[in-house]
Coordinates of C-alpha atoms in Angstrom, one line a residue:
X140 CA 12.6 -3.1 20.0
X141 CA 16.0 -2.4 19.0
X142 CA 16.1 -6.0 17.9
X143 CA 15.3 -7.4 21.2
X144 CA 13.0 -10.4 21.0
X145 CA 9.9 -11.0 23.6
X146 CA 6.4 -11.8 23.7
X147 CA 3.7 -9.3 22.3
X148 CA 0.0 -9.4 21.0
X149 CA -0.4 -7.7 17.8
X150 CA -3.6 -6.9 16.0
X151 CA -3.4 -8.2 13.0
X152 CA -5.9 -6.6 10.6
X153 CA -6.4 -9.2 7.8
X154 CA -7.3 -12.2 9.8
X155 CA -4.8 -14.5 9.9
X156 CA -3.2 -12.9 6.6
X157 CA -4.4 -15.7 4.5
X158 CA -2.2 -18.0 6.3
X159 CA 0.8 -16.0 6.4
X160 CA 1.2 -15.5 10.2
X161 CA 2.7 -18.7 11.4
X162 CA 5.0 -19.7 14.1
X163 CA 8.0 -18.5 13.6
X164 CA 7.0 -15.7 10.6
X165 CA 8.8 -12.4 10.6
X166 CA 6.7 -9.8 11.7
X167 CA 7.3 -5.9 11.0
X168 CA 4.9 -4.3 13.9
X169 CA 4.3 -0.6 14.7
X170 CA 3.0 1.3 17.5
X171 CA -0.6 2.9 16.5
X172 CA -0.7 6.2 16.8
X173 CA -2.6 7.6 20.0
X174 CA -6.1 8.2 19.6
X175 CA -7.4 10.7 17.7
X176 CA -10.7 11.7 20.8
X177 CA -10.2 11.1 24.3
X178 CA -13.5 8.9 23.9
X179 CA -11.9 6.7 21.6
X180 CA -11.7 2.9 23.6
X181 CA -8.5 2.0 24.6
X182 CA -6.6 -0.8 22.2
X183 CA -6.3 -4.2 23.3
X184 CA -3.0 -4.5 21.9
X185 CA 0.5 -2.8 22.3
X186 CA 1.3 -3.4 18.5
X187 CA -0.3 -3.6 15.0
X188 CA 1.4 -6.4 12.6
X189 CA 2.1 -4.2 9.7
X190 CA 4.1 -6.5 7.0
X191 CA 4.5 -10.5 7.0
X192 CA 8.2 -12.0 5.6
X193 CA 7.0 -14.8 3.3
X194 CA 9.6 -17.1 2.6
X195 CA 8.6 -19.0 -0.8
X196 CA 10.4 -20.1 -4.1
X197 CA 8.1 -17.8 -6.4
X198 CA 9.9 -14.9 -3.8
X199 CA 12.5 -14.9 -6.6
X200 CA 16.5 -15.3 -5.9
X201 CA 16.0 -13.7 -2.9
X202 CA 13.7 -16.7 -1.5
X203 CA 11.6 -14.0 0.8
X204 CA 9.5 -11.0 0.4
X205 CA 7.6 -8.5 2.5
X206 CA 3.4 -9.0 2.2
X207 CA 1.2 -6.2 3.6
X208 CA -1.2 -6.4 6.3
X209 CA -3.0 -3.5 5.5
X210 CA -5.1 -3.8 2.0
X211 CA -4.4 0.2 1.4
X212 CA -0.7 -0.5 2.1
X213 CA 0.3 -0.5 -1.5
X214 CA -2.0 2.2 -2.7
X215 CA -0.3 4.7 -0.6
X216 CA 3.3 3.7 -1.2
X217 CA 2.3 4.0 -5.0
X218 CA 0.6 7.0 -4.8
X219 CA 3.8 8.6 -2.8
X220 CA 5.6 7.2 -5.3
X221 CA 3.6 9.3 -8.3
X222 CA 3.4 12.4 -6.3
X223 CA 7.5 12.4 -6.4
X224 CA 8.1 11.5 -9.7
X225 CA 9.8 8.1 -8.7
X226 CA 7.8 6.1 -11.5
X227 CA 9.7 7.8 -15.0
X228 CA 8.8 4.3 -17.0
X229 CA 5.1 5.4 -16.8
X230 CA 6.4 8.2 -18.8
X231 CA 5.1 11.9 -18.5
X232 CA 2.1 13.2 -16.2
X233 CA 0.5 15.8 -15.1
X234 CA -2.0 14.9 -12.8
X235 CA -3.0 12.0 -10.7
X236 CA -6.2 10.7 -9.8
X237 CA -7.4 8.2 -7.2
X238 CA -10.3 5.7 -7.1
X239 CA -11.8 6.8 -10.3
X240 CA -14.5 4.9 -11.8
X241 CA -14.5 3.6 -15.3
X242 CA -17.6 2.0 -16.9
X243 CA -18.1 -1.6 -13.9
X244 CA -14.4 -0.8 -11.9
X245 CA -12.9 0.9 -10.2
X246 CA -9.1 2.5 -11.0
X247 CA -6.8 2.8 -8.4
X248 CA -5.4 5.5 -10.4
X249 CA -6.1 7.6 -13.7
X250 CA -2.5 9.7 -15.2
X251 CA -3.5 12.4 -17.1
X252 CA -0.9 13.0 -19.7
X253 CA 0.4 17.0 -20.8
X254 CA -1.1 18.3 -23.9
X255 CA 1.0 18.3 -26.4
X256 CA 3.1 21.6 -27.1
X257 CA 0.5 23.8 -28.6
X258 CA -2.8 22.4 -28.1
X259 CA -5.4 23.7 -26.0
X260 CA -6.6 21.3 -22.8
X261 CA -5.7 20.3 -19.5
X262 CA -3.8 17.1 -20.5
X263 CA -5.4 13.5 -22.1
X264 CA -6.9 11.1 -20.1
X265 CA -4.9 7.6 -20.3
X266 CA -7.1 5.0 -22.0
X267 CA -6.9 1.6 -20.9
X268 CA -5.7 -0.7 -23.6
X269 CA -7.6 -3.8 -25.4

């Protein structure tokens, strides 16, 4: 805390994060939050590791990056992202929506487009291309 370094158990939700979580790796852990029912069982660990600092040349110039622990990580930060607008190369929207199916797979998410000025609908559905 506060930059102050000690010993800590962390949960660490993927495993082992594929390898990631070595001596020596920087760690970003939070505090969970407090239980949701007093019934819940009590956590066997003060912290949760929440990001892993890779340090590898394919991190770019940079030479490090940030991996998530949590598989729903990026899905949230991109759907925060749509909900404020921050994504203007993706062009115009109207609507988002999440975990859509589409014939075998799954989307994370479906844009709907605005009609165009004058036509009747609630806004086209993006197709995917090829």
């Amino acid at each position: 805390e506060g930059g102050a370094r000690r010993a800590a158990i962390a949960h660490v939700p993927c495993l082992d994060m594929g390898g990631l979580c070595v001596p020596g790796a920087g760690l970003l852990l939070t505090r969970p939050a407090a239980p949701r029912k007093a019934s819940a069982p009590a956590r066997k660990t003060e912290f949760t590791v929440s990001l892993v600092r890779v340090e590898e040349p394919e991190c770019g110039p940079q030479g490090w990056t940030w991996v998530g622990a949590y598989p729903t990580l990026g899905t949230q930060l991109v759907r925060a992202m749509l909900d404020r607008g921050l994504l203007p190369q993706l062009g115009p929207y109207c609507a988002v929506e999440s975990e859509r199916r589409h014939r075998s797979s799954r989307a994370d998410f479906i844009l709907r487009r605005p009609p165009p000025a004058g036509a009747p609908g609630e806004g086209q559905e993006d197709q995917p291309e090829g």
